[in-house]
Amino acid sequence: MGRPTGFLEIRRNERSYESAASRINHFNEFVVPLPDAELQRQGARCMDCGIPFCHSGCPLNNLIPDWNDLTYQGDWDDALELLHATNNFPEFTGRVCPAPCEEACTLNLTDAPVTIKTIECALVDKGWEDGRIGPVIPKHRSGKRIAVVGSGPAGLACAQQLARAGHTVIVLEKNARIGGLLRYGIPDFKLNKQLINRRIAQMQAEGVRFHSNRHVGVDLSAASLVQNYEAVVLAGGSERPRELSVPGRELEGVLFAMDFLVRQNKRIGNESIEDDPLFHAKDKDVVVIGGGDTGSDCVGTSIRHGAKSITQIELLAKPPVKEDKSLTWPDWPMKLRTSTSHAEGCERDWSVSAKEFMGEHGRVTGIKLVRLDWDQDGDGARRMQEIPGSEFTLKADLVLLAMGFVNPIYEGMLEELGVELDARRNVRANTEDYRTSISNVFAAGDMRRGQSLVVWAIQEGRECARAVDEFLSKSSV
Amino acid sequence: MSGLLNPSKEHDSCGIGFVVDIKNRKSHDIIHQGLDILVNLAHRGAVGADPLAGDGAGILLQIPDQLLREECANLGFELPPAGKYAVGMVFMPRDEASHTACQGALEDYAVAEGQRLLGWRDVPVDSSCLGYSVKPDEPVIRQIFIGRAESCPDIDAFERKLYVIRKRTHRTIRAMDIEGHDSFYIASLSARTVLYKGMVLGNNLSRYYLDLGDTRMVSALALVHQRFSTNTFPSWQLAQPFRYICHNGEINTLQGNINWMRARRASMKSDLLGTDLAKLWPLLGDIVSDSATFDNALEFLVAGGYSLAHAMMMLIPEAWLNNPLMDEERRAFYEYHAALMEPWDGPAAIAFTDGRQIGATLDRNGLRPARYIITDDDRVVMSSETGVSDVPEEKILKKWRLQPGKMLLIDLEQGRIIDDAELKVELAGAKPYQKWLDETQIDVGRLPDEVYAMPPDPQTLLNRQRAFGYTQEDIKFFLKPMAVSGMDPVGAMGRDTPPAALSEQPKMLYDYFKQKFAQVTNPPIDPIREELVMSLVSYIGPRPNLLDLNTGGSHMRLEVRQPILTDMDLERIRRVEDNSGDAFRTRRVSICYPAEEGERGMESALSRVCDEAEQAVRGLYNIVILTDRGMDADRIAIPALLATSAVHHHLLRTGLRTEMGLVIETGEARKVHDFCCLAGYGAEAINPYLAFDTLSKMLGDPGTDLDPDITEAELHKRYIKAINKGILKVMSKMGISTYQSYCGAQIFDAIGLSSRFVERYFTGTDSVIEGIDLSHVSEETVRRHRSAYDKPEGAGRTLEDGGEIAFRRRGEVHQWTPDTMSALHRAVRTGDYAKFKLFSAQIDDQTRHLKNLRGLFELEYAEEALPLDEVEPVENIVKRFATGAMSFGSISWEAHTTLAIAMNRLGGKSNTGEGGEVADRFTPTVDGDSMRSAIKQVASGRFGVTAEYLVNADDIQIKMAQGAKPGEGGQLPGHKVNEWIAQVRHSTPGVGLISPPPHHDIYSIEDLAQLIHDLKNVNPAARISVKLVSEVGVGTVAAGVSKAHADHVTISGDDGGTGASPLTSIYHAGSAWELGLAETHQTLVNNNLRGRIAVQVDGGFRTGRDVVIGALLGADEFGFATAALMAVGCLMMRKCHLNTCPVGIATQDPELRKRFTGEPEHVENYMRFVAEEVREIMARLGFRTMQEMIGQSSRLNTRKAIDHHKAHGLDFSRVLHQPKVPRDVAIYNCQTQDHGLEGALDRELIRKSEASIDSGMPVVIDGVTVRNVNRTFGAMLSGEVARRHGHKGLADDTIRILAKGTGGQSFGAFLARGITIDLTGDANDYAGKGLSGGRLIIRPAEELRVAAEENIVVGNTVLYGAICGECYFRGVAGERFAVRNSGATAVVEGVGDHGCEYMTGGVVVVLGNTGRNFAAGMSGGVAYVLDETGDFEIRTNMAMVELEPVADEAVALEAMDHQGLDLETHGMVELMQDMTRHDALRLRTLIERHKTFTGSVRARQILDNWEAYLPRFVKVMPVEYRAALEQMQAAAEPEAPVALSLNVGT
């Protein structure tokens, strides 16, 4: 393990950022990595717990204490090897993961967890930089063919694992480029898209074949896949956004966040788009509804567009600045989180519910809101009540609805296949064998589990690959 | 045998003694005196539930010719002259037909061997003194008389024939199909001796055997024995003496010794025995007892032509290897014989006789007491205690003790005493042993260097590692730390992973073997501080003919200094043929077989390997190397342990084993435990090539831990060093000191292996719960092999995580996981029972993964549940709960007091752990809470164990073993001993503290009884508890504990926690509490000992279900340690040993302690939750009270539907067996022990000093006569003083007791300040134990003619754990003087071996000779030793101390001259406080006092010639202590500027 007393002697130190004033002028990543020596010092802070909560807090069960130690020792090779042993794409999670591992870190009991995410990101970035990451090409091919539908993190992880196990894998993507939400949902300032390209190149060398602009269930029959491939993996994500059904919803300028974010990503990716000012925040009063990560991305993007004002509102009550660790740790606590985008400048308001969009000439001009009172009743469930007389309005030229996603799009592929759904209308499959109601069709990622984090997508992709591999090896005897 | 009861696990120990007339004058008085010894040793024996049934006693005598002659004449036959006939003492079954058959067989064999049958005599007995429990087993006892045939030229030849007759008869009758055939037993059959023994109390022996009272009964010698057995299966045969010996101690290596004896069969030839040799098999084991087996071996050697003394020296050799004091000839004698016979290792005082000679010897450690006197009428009386025979002092010419490894021999024919030196010089010089050695001995290390193979490429290495089951943890926690530090790595907290038998990971075969360890019946050894007795020397290759006394020259002997072979060593052995003149021929036998044969191929492969090994031996190869180097993708390696043991046992069975050396070359062994297993099953040397290759690879890896300049050879060397240290520790925790004895000794329990499999390949190993067989072992092996070779590119790029030590999702299953731990934390913090149920549901659910044995048990609920309110309330149940023993020191003040407050509020109990307790905690706090721990622990270090500490206890717990590290001591490094901890432990800040592996006052069961007696005396109100760890055989130990009058016994599971212990121990020693508890309960119930002792169980208790199962298996009370720590915030960091606990529990760092967030309420909540859950289950089971539930194991069932490939073979029927006993036999604790305190002399002392204790008025109590049976004199009085006045006691000398006679054991134990005992006479072992401020003076009687400085005045282990006070002993003390002294001052005129061992404070002055190993582990205090011979340094263990002259400080002396002895009060105190200076003054002052108090002539001589003597004194100063004192002084300098001498007396 690192240094036994490292955590007592070394202060937590994270990556720093380019200043807000400067970074809002571009869409590039703005994180300044730590120098190697400092990274090693940070690795030394890890206590190598008997029960490493980080390792459990991480959906991928990353071997965090182990690579922390190797980082401390400067054994970059072995550290990277261990990192890749559980995570296909640490450069993605090292950038966009909210890092439940750090919440779970034992040192977070005193608010100074090991900088796990920083270390993870640095390990893999260094690996690419030094040319230590290359394809892992299988020695034998099974001849088994698998189609993976969807090229988000789940689909990619699944495809890579299966290819490395010697199977022949194609990935089908409805959009023009590979990457799913990684490419289209996450702004470039958080995840440079070249990182995705690099992985795709690696996977191609490993034998994965990518097909974009193939919308399964729309312009390609899902049934034919089921018939022509030994296994099909559904990794199409959970793309149906939560709706806000209040008067005025139809007004121009009230958009789903994704419509706004995808367009910006395509813009940067030089994909041909009609550059409708409707989807641009320049000089607008922007109101983002929904206090999550997507909302935060909307804030950051709007700032870079040059919005006049940005307000983000949230239905739930303002969480405490500091959680009661004795009751929340090591789980993900409800607490006030301020993202880099928030820091770049926006108003935030909580316990607020939209009652109505107001507009002129069919375009939105403002929102009527009401304040809420949350209280907790005996069984711990929280109930809300509108506070009479608390109505107020906000001026708004652009309203972005970022209230999450409810389930996968049913129309098209799922409908055609007729796979069973669960109560939340996700594709039904368990985490043992990931099999849907159709024997050779599997589901992974948000499509199976509902909207979640990139780490979960990778985890599901990997586990689903394991299940598919087992299925294929059994079916061959 | 039903249940877990197992008579073969009996241990015994006891009192031994003999009396002899040196001039061989026979008299009845000798017998009388012998019986007297028995009576006075009665307390060393035991009685069970039946007050008249002792554990056996006996007396071995010369044949009383006149008595027998006259009696036989009356019976109508005449005896030939003495020496021409033999008498046999025969025990026969009561059944008429049976005993006729027995007699017939014996007669037939007598005749068949050419001797004459003379007749039979009924031995007159009076059965009325027998207890009800032994009467049914009373044999018919008859004497047979056999006449010597002309064919026997002398008595020796006759004795050999008698031996053959006895052997043949025994074998035949035991095999007969007659009733009671196993009670047939020939106690003795000799022309010289006759043996009277039986299941009688020692003082009833002559009432039972009427012969003994007959005045015609005469003998010149009497050898007697009083037995204390752990068990009470009445057995007449097992009573001692045996035919040649009586034994106080235990043979730890018995199984190995038996195996090796058997292995010699083919290689033995004897001119003396000739063809009779073949009639003697089996040589050993006519009855099941270590001592009896030893007797068999001795008898065999004697029959083979060795003299008694010679044979004893072979069986129990001195420690010769590292002894600079031993002369070369004697060392050669031992070294030569080492190849003939491995030591029969264990604590032993053995007295022996053949009727012509009588003697006694002590094991190399001197772990049993033996004192003797020589009188002016030519008698020698030897006994476990002094004062057992009423000999007037003026008749005594010498009083001495047997010293470690030494022998006392009296030759009656020569009519003189032959002392150790003379005897051994003669034997060592009898043959040219050194020459023989020079001609035959080859040291592997001295063979020419050889070239050996380089490590493989990385991929091959990885494949091999995977195939042999290497994990990341093996490298991270074992190999690397070993290579970095050269130490066996240390970890913390307990094991919470499933036993190998339940694991879903492919486990190594080693994981199914649990190390056994010594507890109670024999002591573990300290392999570091007592290194001088340890040896790793191993002999490879054929052993010489054991019975060849004369040539010695034909067999070559290949020796290694330690058993781990480097690659070069192995190469040397492989090519030894070329370098040894063909004396050795090495054959490699591959233990790999074709992969395509898969699981099924292993059995035939094993047969093939055994066969090849046998063929090799028959083909005149004499070293076999079993190798798995040939493993690759196409060939699977048989687990090396399996192959080794299979070959070893195969060759044992064929009698070829000693014809051949067995060397293992394996990639599999890597951890200490692996090597121990291989050694235990026969490997003479092991080459772990893959471990070396793995280490070599580290050289290239970046890494900050490894010295960048380190060479490959150095890396390997450190690893070997670490393994060696580990092996020594594992051996020593069983009390075994030589690898030679450990090799093949099978000191393991098998957990989860089928008995069929074990019997076949690991013959003789205990297996309790059955389990997997060869097919599963091979399956696990094949799985590993496939994972290495079948899919190299996918998962195979790295090693598996392991997850055995630290939790990993893909690794081994743990009980404490992020989920269970946070669930528990939230439950106790919110006080929400529903949340607790979430926790317990996760712990109890074993449907997906099995986690422990109890997970397989199903509760049989009642058809109708009781209403919950009818079940006894939570408040009652929590009173049965205790928290575990965790010292203040191992955990923080905050954590320690939080637990105490919580348990006191609940009415449960918390435990101090080893480390004392601050007196402030004895009084309640202002808000009514109490921080006093109800349980006070007494562990081997005795830190802070004062009279005051003991009187403030509800329970006093003697920690014999700890689940995480049974058989081991502990160490608190100096940097952790801060001022606070030092204060509580009565030590010096900054000075390290060592807890020895054994309690130095408990080497056997009767010693434990003594300590129990001591503690009970100090605090008669407290329950005395003994903490044991589960292993096969713990039940019999517990029975012994109950018989030793403990009120309480704790059975700990092997998964108990620890603040620091070797990973080897945490993971591989001891067994699950389910097994130990069940065995304990069954044994106690069957022996009707259960009612008088409370049984507590602990080790991984977490939920109500755990408690219920514990109760059903027989526990009254329950301990929680880890779970209680969890309740106050523990996170299972497993970093306790690093002092970096991030939640302020296992740390003393003030910053980290601030992070502690635990509250008493959290613990209370937890305990209540558990109790509530217990109630719920009780309701469903239909029990209203806990008492109803205890021991109802029939309500447990093994789960029917276990879908686990390994669990199928498990069989718990013996564990769940519920003994069927009459209704009046208690099955839970409901009675109290009789401690026999009524007759204590202290009652009288207390009565006489009552007023003084209150008022402080001085009192003198004169005219007290003490005898050896008056044990623990002064302790009860001290308890009274401490109860009323605390540790500060009374003013010095307030109560002055003048006594005469021989003090019993523990004389003046825990003597409180203010009490002075002035004894004229002498005392036994443990005088001044735990001295708590009192003054102890012992001086010989005036009438004694022996010079005081040559007279032994106190026994062994004097001042053990003394805290403070003064002692003056005019005379010599035994071994281990002032061991673990914390602060007492003592003057003595000579000490035995191991003086001042582990001392941490105080001053010891030795005015005479010292034994070896002085100051071992001495970290504090000062000793001044008069070194007149100038060789003190070689007798000193210099590891922790420096020697220097005693500085003469003129000023100080002058000051003292002026003050005279006026130092008495104030000055004395200061003089003893500043240890950095005034040595001469201090020394002189103490000698002055010694003279004053004892009248010592020695002291006067020295004082009279002070200038001449002072330079001859050596000061022994611990290095650490000096540093600590200097540091303290530097800190205190401004306040104490002037030398104290100026203040003296003013």
mmCIF file with all atom_site columns, C-alpha atoms in Angstrom, chain B residues 1237-1342:
data_model
loop_
_atom_site.group_PDB
_atom_site.id
_atom_site.type_symbol
_atom_site.label_atom_id
_atom_site.label_alt_id
_atom_site.label_comp_id
_atom_site.label_asym_id
_atom_site.label_entity_id
_atom_site.label_seq_id
_atom_site.pdbx_PDB_ins_code
_atom_site.Cartn_x
_atom_site.Cartn_y
_atom_site.Cartn_z
_atom_site.occupancy
_atom_site.B_iso_or_equiv
_atom_site.pdbx_formal_charge
_atom_site.auth_seq_id
_atom_site.auth_comp_id
_atom_site.auth_asym_id
_atom_site.auth_atom_id
_atom_site.pdbx_PDB_model_num
ATOM 1   C CA . LEU B 1 1237 ? -9.877  -21.670 50.221 1.00 0.00 ? 1237 LEU B CA 1
ATOM 2   C CA . GLU B 1 1238 ? -11.299 -22.601 53.576 1.00 0.00 ? 1238 GLU B CA 1
ATOM 3   C CA . GLY B 1 1239 ? -8.073  -24.021 54.895 1.00 0.00 ? 1239 GLY B CA 1
ATOM 4   C CA . ALA B 1 1240 ? -5.911  -21.166 53.666 1.00 0.00 ? 1240 ALA B CA 1
ATOM 5   C CA . LEU B 1 1241 ? -3.415  -19.904 56.206 1.00 0.00 ? 1241 LEU B CA 1
ATOM 6   C CA . ASP B 1 1242 ? -4.260  -16.430 54.997 1.00 0.00 ? 1242 ASP B CA 1
ATOM 7   C CA . ARG B 1 1243 ? -7.576  -16.561 56.834 1.00 0.00 ? 1243 ARG B CA 1
ATOM 8   C CA . GLU B 1 1244 ? -5.587  -16.618 60.008 1.00 0.00 ? 1244 GLU B CA 1
ATOM 9   C CA . LEU B 1 1245 ? -3.262  -13.871 58.799 1.00 0.00 ? 1245 LEU B CA 1
ATOM 10  C CA . ILE B 1 1246 ? -6.205  -11.678 57.940 1.00 0.00 ? 1246 ILE B CA 1
ATOM 11  C CA . ARG B 1 1247 ? -7.776  -12.289 61.301 1.00 0.00 ? 1247 ARG B CA 1
ATOM 12  C CA . LYS B 1 1248 ? -4.588  -11.318 63.078 1.00 0.00 ? 1248 LYS B CA 1
ATOM 13  C CA . SER B 1 1249 ? -3.952  -8.222  61.002 1.00 0.00 ? 1249 SER B CA 1
ATOM 14  C CA . GLU B 1 1250 ? -7.543  -7.094  60.641 1.00 0.00 ? 1250 GLU B CA 1
ATOM 15  C CA . ALA B 1 1251 ? -7.057  -4.108  62.848 1.00 0.00 ? 1251 ALA B CA 1
ATOM 16  C CA . SER B 1 1252 ? -3.812  -3.110  61.228 1.00 0.00 ? 1252 SER B CA 1
ATOM 17  C CA . ILE B 1 1253 ? -5.260  -3.191  57.775 1.00 0.00 ? 1253 ILE B CA 1
ATOM 18  C CA . ASP B 1 1254 ? -7.775  -0.618  58.852 1.00 0.00 ? 1254 ASP B CA 1
ATOM 19  C CA . SER B 1 1255 ? -5.689  1.517   61.125 1.00 0.00 ? 1255 SER B CA 1
ATOM 20  C CA . GLY B 1 1256 ? -2.224  1.110   59.688 1.00 0.00 ? 1256 GLY B CA 1
ATOM 21  C CA . MET B 1 1257 ? -0.883  0.154   63.108 1.00 0.00 ? 1257 MET B CA 1
ATOM 22  C CA . PRO B 1 1258 ? 2.085   -2.182  62.698 1.00 0.00 ? 1258 PRO B CA 1
ATOM 23  C CA . VAL B 1 1259 ? 1.644   -5.802  63.662 1.00 0.00 ? 1259 VAL B CA 1
ATOM 24  C CA . VAL B 1 1260 ? 4.020   -8.748  63.781 1.00 0.00 ? 1260 VAL B CA 1
ATOM 25  C CA . ILE B 1 1261 ? 2.667   -12.218 63.189 1.00 0.00 ? 1261 ILE B CA 1
ATOM 26  C CA . ASP B 1 1262 ? 5.215   -14.677 64.429 1.00 0.00 ? 1262 ASP B CA 1
ATOM 27  C CA . GLY B 1 1263 ? 5.525   -18.416 64.485 1.00 0.00 ? 1263 GLY B CA 1
ATOM 28  C CA . VAL B 1 1264 ? 3.778   -19.297 61.270 1.00 0.00 ? 1264 VAL B CA 1
ATOM 29  C CA . THR B 1 1265 ? 4.776   -22.690 59.940 1.00 0.00 ? 1265 THR B CA 1
ATOM 30  C CA . VAL B 1 1266 ? 4.372   -23.265 56.244 1.00 0.00 ? 1266 VAL B CA 1
ATOM 31  C CA . ARG B 1 1267 ? 4.586   -26.416 54.156 1.00 0.00 ? 1267 ARG B CA 1
ATOM 32  C CA . ASN B 1 1268 ? 4.620   -26.990 50.467 1.00 0.00 ? 1268 ASN B CA 1
ATOM 33  C CA . VAL B 1 1269 ? 0.893   -27.678 50.543 1.00 0.00 ? 1269 VAL B CA 1
ATOM 34  C CA . ASN B 1 1270 ? 0.226   -24.161 51.830 1.00 0.00 ? 1270 ASN B CA 1
ATOM 35  C CA . ARG B 1 1271 ? 0.067   -22.525 48.491 1.00 0.00 ? 1271 ARG B CA 1
ATOM 36  C CA . THR B 1 1272 ? -0.251  -18.874 47.546 1.00 0.00 ? 1272 THR B CA 1
ATOM 37  C CA . PHE B 1 1273 ? 0.657   -17.723 51.004 1.00 0.00 ? 1273 PHE B CA 1
ATOM 38  C CA . GLY B 1 1274 ? -0.032  -14.040 51.541 1.00 0.00 ? 1274 GLY B CA 1
ATOM 39  C CA . ALA B 1 1275 ? -2.185  -13.423 48.508 1.00 0.00 ? 1275 ALA B CA 1
ATOM 40  C CA . MET B 1 1276 ? -5.557  -13.338 50.187 1.00 0.00 ? 1276 MET B CA 1
ATOM 41  C CA . LEU B 1 1277 ? -4.220  -10.962 52.771 1.00 0.00 ? 1277 LEU B CA 1
ATOM 42  C CA . SER B 1 1278 ? -2.833  -8.804  49.982 1.00 0.00 ? 1278 SER B CA 1
ATOM 43  C CA . GLY B 1 1279 ? -6.206  -8.808  48.309 1.00 0.00 ? 1279 GLY B CA 1
ATOM 44  C CA . GLU B 1 1280 ? -7.709  -7.439  51.512 1.00 0.00 ? 1280 GLU B CA 1
ATOM 45  C CA . VAL B 1 1281 ? -5.116  -4.692  51.713 1.00 0.00 ? 1281 VAL B CA 1
ATOM 46  C CA . ALA B 1 1282 ? -5.597  -3.768  48.068 1.00 0.00 ? 1282 ALA B CA 1
ATOM 47  C CA . ARG B 1 1283 ? -9.354  -3.760  48.392 1.00 0.00 ? 1283 ARG B CA 1
ATOM 48  C CA . ARG B 1 1284 ? -9.175  -1.192  51.136 1.00 0.00 ? 1284 ARG B CA 1
ATOM 49  C CA . HIS B 1 1285 ? -6.123  0.818   50.208 1.00 0.00 ? 1285 HIS B CA 1
ATOM 50  C CA . GLY B 1 1286 ? -5.588  0.303   46.507 1.00 0.00 ? 1286 GLY B CA 1
ATOM 51  C CA . HIS B 1 1287 ? -2.182  -0.091  44.968 1.00 0.00 ? 1287 HIS B CA 1
ATOM 52  C CA . LYS B 1 1288 ? -0.527  2.262   47.424 1.00 0.00 ? 1288 LYS B CA 1
ATOM 53  C CA . GLY B 1 1289 ? -1.276  -0.245  50.179 1.00 0.00 ? 1289 GLY B CA 1
ATOM 54  C CA . LEU B 1 1290 ? 0.008   0.371   53.682 1.00 0.00 ? 1290 LEU B CA 1
ATOM 55  C CA . ALA B 1 1291 ? 3.205   1.880   54.972 1.00 0.00 ? 1291 ALA B CA 1
ATOM 56  C CA . ASP B 1 1292 ? 6.196   -0.431  54.553 1.00 0.00 ? 1292 ASP B CA 1
ATOM 57  C CA . ASP B 1 1293 ? 6.396   -3.198  57.101 1.00 0.00 ? 1293 ASP B CA 1
ATOM 58  C CA . THR B 1 1294 ? 2.991   -2.571  58.632 1.00 0.00 ? 1294 THR B CA 1
ATOM 59  C CA . ILE B 1 1295 ? 2.224   -6.274  58.658 1.00 0.00 ? 1295 ILE B CA 1
ATOM 60  C CA . ARG B 1 1296 ? 5.264   -8.353  59.375 1.00 0.00 ? 1296 ARG B CA 1
ATOM 61  C CA . ILE B 1 1297 ? 4.960   -12.102 59.079 1.00 0.00 ? 1297 ILE B CA 1
ATOM 62  C CA . LEU B 1 1298 ? 7.700   -14.364 60.395 1.00 0.00 ? 1298 LEU B CA 1
ATOM 63  C CA . ALA B 1 1299 ? 7.412   -17.861 58.972 1.00 0.00 ? 1299 ALA B CA 1
ATOM 64  C CA . LYS B 1 1300 ? 9.335   -21.102 58.973 1.00 0.00 ? 1300 LYS B CA 1
ATOM 65  C CA . GLY B 1 1301 ? 9.352   -24.090 56.685 1.00 0.00 ? 1301 GLY B CA 1
ATOM 66  C CA . THR B 1 1302 ? 8.907   -24.684 52.980 1.00 0.00 ? 1302 THR B CA 1
ATOM 67  C CA . GLY B 1 1303 ? 6.675   -22.253 51.206 1.00 0.00 ? 1303 GLY B CA 1
ATOM 68  C CA . GLY B 1 1304 ? 4.264   -23.774 48.733 1.00 0.00 ? 1304 GLY B CA 1
ATOM 69  C CA . GLN B 1 1305 ? 3.978   -22.559 45.188 1.00 0.00 ? 1305 GLN B CA 1
ATOM 70  C CA . SER B 1 1306 ? 3.323   -18.852 44.635 1.00 0.00 ? 1306 SER B CA 1
ATOM 71  C CA . PHE B 1 1307 ? 4.670   -17.946 48.013 1.00 0.00 ? 1307 PHE B CA 1
ATOM 72  C CA . GLY B 1 1308 ? 3.998   -14.256 48.594 1.00 0.00 ? 1308 GLY B CA 1
ATOM 73  C CA . ALA B 1 1309 ? 2.152   -13.849 45.323 1.00 0.00 ? 1309 ALA B CA 1
ATOM 74  C CA . PHE B 1 1310 ? 0.743   -10.382 44.680 1.00 0.00 ? 1310 PHE B CA 1
ATOM 75  C CA . LEU B 1 1311 ? 2.091   -9.303  48.032 1.00 0.00 ? 1311 LEU B CA 1
ATOM 76  C CA . ALA B 1 1312 ? 0.742   -5.847  48.713 1.00 0.00 ? 1312 ALA B CA 1
ATOM 77  C CA . ARG B 1 1313 ? 2.739   -2.892  49.939 1.00 0.00 ? 1313 ARG B CA 1
ATOM 78  C CA . GLY B 1 1314 ? 2.962   -2.812  53.669 1.00 0.00 ? 1314 GLY B CA 1
ATOM 79  C CA . ILE B 1 1315 ? 3.314   -6.547  54.092 1.00 0.00 ? 1315 ILE B CA 1
ATOM 80  C CA . THR B 1 1316 ? 6.655   -8.162  54.803 1.00 0.00 ? 1316 THR B CA 1
ATOM 81  C CA . ILE B 1 1317 ? 7.080   -11.909 54.802 1.00 0.00 ? 1317 ILE B CA 1
ATOM 82  C CA . ASP B 1 1318 ? 10.268  -13.165 56.349 1.00 0.00 ? 1318 ASP B CA 1
ATOM 83  C CA . LEU B 1 1319 ? 10.592  -16.900 55.729 1.00 0.00 ? 1319 LEU B CA 1
ATOM 84  C CA . THR B 1 1320 ? 13.235  -19.119 57.177 1.00 0.00 ? 1320 THR B CA 1
ATOM 85  C CA . GLY B 1 1321 ? 13.446  -22.208 55.043 1.00 0.00 ? 1321 GLY B CA 1
ATOM 86  C CA . ASP B 1 1322 ? 12.855  -22.287 51.325 1.00 0.00 ? 1322 ASP B CA 1
ATOM 87  C CA . ALA B 1 1323 ? 10.113  -21.939 48.786 1.00 0.00 ? 1323 ALA B CA 1
ATOM 88  C CA . ASN B 1 1324 ? 8.862   -23.461 45.594 1.00 0.00 ? 1324 ASN B CA 1
ATOM 89  C CA . ASP B 1 1325 ? 8.094   -22.080 42.152 1.00 0.00 ? 1325 ASP B CA 1
ATOM 90  C CA . TYR B 1 1326 ? 6.469   -18.719 41.513 1.00 0.00 ? 1326 TYR B CA 1
ATOM 91  C CA . ALA B 1 1327 ? 7.459   -17.052 44.750 1.00 0.00 ? 1327 ALA B CA 1
ATOM 92  C CA . GLY B 1 1328 ? 6.752   -13.347 44.592 1.00 0.00 ? 1328 GLY B CA 1
ATOM 93  C CA . LYS B 1 1329 ? 4.582   -13.686 41.509 1.00 0.00 ? 1329 LYS B CA 1
ATOM 94  C CA . GLY B 1 1330 ? 2.929   -10.369 40.685 1.00 0.00 ? 1330 GLY B CA 1
ATOM 95  C CA . LEU B 1 1331 ? 4.587   -8.774  43.710 1.00 0.00 ? 1331 LEU B CA 1
ATOM 96  C CA . SER B 1 1332 ? 2.593   -5.611  44.328 1.00 0.00 ? 1332 SER B CA 1
ATOM 97  C CA . GLY B 1 1333 ? 4.754   -3.642  46.692 1.00 0.00 ? 1333 GLY B CA 1
ATOM 98  C CA . GLY B 1 1334 ? 5.370   -6.058  49.527 1.00 0.00 ? 1334 GLY B CA 1
ATOM 99  C CA . ARG B 1 1335 ? 8.686   -7.273  50.857 1.00 0.00 ? 1335 ARG B CA 1
ATOM 100 C CA . LEU B 1 1336 ? 9.720   -10.889 50.636 1.00 0.00 ? 1336 LEU B CA 1
ATOM 101 C CA . ILE B 1 1337 ? 12.672  -12.311 52.508 1.00 0.00 ? 1337 ILE B CA 1
ATOM 102 C CA . ILE B 1 1338 ? 13.645  -15.969 52.225 1.00 0.00 ? 1338 ILE B CA 1
ATOM 103 C CA . ARG B 1 1339 ? 16.689  -17.411 53.914 1.00 0.00 ? 1339 ARG B CA 1
ATOM 104 C CA . PRO B 1 1340 ? 17.756  -20.901 54.785 1.00 0.00 ? 1340 PRO B CA 1
ATOM 105 C CA . ALA B 1 1341 ? 17.276  -22.404 58.184 1.00 0.00 ? 1341 ALA B CA 1
ATOM 106 C CA . GLU B 1 1342 ? 20.216  -22.020 60.503 1.00 0.00 ? 1342 GLU B CA 1
#
